[in-house]
Tab-separated table of N, CA, C and O in Angstrom:
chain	number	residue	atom	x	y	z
D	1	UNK	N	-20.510	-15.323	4.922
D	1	UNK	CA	-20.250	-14.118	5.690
D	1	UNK	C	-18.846	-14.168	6.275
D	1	UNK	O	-18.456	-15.230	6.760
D	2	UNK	N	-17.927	-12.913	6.263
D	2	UNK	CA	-16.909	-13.213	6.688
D	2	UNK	C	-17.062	-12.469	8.498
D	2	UNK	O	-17.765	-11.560	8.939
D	3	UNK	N	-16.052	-13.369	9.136
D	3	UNK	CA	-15.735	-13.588	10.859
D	3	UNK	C	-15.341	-12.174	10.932
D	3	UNK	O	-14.922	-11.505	9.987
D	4	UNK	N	-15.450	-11.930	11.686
D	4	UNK	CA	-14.664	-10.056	12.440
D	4	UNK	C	-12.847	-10.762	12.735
D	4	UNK	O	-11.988	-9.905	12.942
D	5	UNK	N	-12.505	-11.901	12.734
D	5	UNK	CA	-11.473	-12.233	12.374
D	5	UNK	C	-10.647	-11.804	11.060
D	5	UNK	O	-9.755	-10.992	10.811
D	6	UNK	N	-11.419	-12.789	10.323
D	6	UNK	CA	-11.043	-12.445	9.089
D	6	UNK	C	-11.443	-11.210	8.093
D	6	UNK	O	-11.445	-11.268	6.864
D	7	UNK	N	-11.696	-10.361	8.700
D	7	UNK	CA	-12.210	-8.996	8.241
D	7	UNK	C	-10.920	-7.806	9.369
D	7	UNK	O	-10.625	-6.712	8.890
D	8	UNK	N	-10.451	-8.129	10.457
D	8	UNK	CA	-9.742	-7.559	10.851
D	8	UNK	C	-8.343	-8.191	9.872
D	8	UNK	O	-7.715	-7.234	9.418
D	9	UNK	N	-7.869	-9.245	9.551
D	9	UNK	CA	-7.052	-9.852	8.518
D	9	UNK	C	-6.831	-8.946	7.753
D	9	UNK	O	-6.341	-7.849	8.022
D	10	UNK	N	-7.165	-9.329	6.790
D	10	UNK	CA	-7.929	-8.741	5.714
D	10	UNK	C	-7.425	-7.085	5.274
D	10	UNK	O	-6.808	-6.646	4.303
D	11	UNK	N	-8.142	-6.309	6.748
D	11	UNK	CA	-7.767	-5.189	7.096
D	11	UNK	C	-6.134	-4.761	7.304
D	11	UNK	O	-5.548	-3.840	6.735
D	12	UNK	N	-5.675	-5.561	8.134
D	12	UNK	CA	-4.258	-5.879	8.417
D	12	UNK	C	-3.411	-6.122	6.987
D	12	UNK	O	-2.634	-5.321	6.468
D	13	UNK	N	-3.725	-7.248	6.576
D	13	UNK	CA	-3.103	-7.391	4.904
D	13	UNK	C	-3.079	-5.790	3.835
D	13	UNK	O	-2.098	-5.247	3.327
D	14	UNK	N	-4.300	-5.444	3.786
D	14	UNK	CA	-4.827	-4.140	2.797
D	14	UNK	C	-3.603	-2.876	3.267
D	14	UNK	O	-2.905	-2.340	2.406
D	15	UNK	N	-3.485	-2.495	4.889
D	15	UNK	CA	-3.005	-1.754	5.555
D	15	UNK	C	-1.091	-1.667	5.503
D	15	UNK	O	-0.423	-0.647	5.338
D	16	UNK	N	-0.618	-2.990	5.689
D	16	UNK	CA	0.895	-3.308	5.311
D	16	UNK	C	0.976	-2.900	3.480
D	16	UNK	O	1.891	-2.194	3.058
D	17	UNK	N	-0.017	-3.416	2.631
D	17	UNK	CA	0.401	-3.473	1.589
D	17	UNK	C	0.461	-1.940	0.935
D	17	UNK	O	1.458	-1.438	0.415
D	18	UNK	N	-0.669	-1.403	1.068
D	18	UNK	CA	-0.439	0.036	1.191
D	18	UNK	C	0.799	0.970	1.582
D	18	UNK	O	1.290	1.816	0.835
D	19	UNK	N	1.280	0.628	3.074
D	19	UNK	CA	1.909	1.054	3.660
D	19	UNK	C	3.558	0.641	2.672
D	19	UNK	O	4.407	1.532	2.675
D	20	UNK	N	3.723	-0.032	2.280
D	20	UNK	CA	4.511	-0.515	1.443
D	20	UNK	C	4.809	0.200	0.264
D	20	UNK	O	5.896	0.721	0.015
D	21	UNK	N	3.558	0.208	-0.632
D	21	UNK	CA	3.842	0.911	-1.641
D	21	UNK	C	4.063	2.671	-1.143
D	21	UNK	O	4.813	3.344	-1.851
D	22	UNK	N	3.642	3.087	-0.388
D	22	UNK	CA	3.805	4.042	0.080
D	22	UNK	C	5.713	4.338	0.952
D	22	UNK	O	6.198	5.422	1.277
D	23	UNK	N	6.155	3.363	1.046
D	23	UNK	CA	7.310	3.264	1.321
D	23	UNK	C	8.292	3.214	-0.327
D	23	UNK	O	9.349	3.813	-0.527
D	24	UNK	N	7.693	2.494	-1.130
D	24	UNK	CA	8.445	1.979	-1.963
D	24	UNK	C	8.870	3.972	-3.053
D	24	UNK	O	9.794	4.471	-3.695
D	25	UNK	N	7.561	4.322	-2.619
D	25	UNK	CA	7.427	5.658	-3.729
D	25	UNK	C	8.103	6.180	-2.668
D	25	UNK	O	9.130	5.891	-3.283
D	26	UNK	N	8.639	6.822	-1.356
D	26	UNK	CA	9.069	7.766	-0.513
D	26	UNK	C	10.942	7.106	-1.267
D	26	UNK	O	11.849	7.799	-1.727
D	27	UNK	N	10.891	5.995	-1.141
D	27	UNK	CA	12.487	5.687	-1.827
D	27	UNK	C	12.999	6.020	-2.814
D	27	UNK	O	14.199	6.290	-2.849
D	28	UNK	N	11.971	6.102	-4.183
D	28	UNK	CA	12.008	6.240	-5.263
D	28	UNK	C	12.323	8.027	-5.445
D	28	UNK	O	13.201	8.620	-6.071
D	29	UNK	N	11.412	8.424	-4.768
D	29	UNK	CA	11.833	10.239	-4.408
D	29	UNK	C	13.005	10.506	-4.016
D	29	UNK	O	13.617	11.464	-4.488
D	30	UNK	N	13.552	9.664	-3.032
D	30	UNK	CA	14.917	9.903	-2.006
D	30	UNK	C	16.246	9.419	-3.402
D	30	UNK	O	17.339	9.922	-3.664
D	31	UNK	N	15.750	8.651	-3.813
D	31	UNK	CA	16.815	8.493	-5.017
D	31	UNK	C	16.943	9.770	-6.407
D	31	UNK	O	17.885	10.307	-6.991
D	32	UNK	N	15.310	9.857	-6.501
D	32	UNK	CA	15.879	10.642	-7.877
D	32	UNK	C	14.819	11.927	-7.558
D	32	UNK	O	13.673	12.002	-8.001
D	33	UNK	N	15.573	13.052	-6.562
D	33	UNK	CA	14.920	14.451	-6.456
D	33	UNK	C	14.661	15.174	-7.197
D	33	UNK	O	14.527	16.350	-6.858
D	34	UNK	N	14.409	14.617	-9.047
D	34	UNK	CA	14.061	15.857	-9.731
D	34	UNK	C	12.663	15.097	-9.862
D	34	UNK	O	12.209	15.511	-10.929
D	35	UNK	N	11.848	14.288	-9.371
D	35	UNK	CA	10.914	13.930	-9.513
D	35	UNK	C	9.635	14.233	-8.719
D	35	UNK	O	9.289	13.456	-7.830
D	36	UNK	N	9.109	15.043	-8.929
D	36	UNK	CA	7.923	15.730	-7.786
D	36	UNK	C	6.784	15.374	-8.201
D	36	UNK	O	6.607	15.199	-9.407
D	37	UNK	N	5.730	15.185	-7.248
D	37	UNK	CA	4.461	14.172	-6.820
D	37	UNK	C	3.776	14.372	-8.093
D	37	UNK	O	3.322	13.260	-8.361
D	38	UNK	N	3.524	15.007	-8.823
D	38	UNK	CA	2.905	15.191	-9.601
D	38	UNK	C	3.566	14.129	-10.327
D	38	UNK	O	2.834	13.139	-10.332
D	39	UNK	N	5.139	13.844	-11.217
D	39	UNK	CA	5.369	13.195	-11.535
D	39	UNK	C	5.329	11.728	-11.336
D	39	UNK	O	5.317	10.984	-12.317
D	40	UNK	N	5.301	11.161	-9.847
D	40	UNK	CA	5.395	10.668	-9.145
D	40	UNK	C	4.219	9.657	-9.209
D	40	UNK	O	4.389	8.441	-9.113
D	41	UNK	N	3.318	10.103	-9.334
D	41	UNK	CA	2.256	9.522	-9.684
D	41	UNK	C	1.362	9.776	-7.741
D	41	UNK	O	0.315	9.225	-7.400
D	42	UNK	N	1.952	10.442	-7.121
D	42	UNK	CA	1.136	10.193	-5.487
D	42	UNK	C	-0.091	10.450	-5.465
D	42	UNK	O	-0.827	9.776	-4.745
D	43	UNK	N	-0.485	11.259	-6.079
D	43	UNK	CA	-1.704	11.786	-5.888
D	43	UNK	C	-2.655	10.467	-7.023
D	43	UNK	O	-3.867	10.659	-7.121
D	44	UNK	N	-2.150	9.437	-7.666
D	44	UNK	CA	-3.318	8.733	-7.658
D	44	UNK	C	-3.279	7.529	-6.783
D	44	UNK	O	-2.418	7.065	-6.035
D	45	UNK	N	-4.900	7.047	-7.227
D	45	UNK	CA	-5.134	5.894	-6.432
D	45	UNK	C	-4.824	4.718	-6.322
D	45	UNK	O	-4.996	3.993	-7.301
D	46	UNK	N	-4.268	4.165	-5.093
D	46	UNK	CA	-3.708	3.226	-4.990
D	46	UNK	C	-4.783	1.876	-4.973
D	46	UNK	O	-5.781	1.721	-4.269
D	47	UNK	N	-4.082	0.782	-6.221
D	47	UNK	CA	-5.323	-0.390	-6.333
D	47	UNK	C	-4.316	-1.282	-5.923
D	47	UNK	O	-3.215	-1.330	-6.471
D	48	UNK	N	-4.794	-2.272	-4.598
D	48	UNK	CA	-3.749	-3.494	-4.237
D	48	UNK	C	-4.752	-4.547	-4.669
D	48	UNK	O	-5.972	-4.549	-4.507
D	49	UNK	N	-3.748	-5.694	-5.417
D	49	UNK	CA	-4.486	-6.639	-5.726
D	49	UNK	C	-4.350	-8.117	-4.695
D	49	UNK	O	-3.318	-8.572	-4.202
D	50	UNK	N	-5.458	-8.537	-4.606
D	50	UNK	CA	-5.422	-9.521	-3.580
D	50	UNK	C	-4.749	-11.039	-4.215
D	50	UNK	O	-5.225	-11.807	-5.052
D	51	UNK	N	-3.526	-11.102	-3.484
D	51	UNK	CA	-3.308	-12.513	-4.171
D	51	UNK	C	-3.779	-14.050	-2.939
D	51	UNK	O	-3.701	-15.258	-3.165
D	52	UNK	N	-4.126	-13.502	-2.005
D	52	UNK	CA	-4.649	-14.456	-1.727
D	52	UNK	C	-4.048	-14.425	-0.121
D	52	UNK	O	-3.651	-13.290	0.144
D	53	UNK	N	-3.877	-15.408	1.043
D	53	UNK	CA	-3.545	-15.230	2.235
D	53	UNK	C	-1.959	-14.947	2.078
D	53	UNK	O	-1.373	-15.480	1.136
D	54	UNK	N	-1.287	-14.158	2.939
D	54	UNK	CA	0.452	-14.517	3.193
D	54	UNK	C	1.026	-13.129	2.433
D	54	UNK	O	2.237	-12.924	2.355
């Protein structure tokens, strides 16, 4: 069973990494404006893969 520690972690990790790729695509727009969300890919779902703690 995981600790409410390591489930708030966890949470924390999922939340930056997201937040990231979500940064990385707002840059990618700011560089090349003929590219709109559709192209963009925003509207799909974001899969983060767990590599492990860090």
């Amino acid at each position: 069973m995981i600790s409410n520690s390591e489930m708030i972690r966890i949470r924390r990790q999922m939340q930056r990494r997201i937040r990231d790729v979500v940064a990385e695509r707002r840059r990618t727009r700011l560089m090349d404006p003929s590219l709109s969300p559709a192209t963009s890919g925003a509207d799909q779902e974001v899969c983060v893969a767990d590599n492990g703690p860090g």
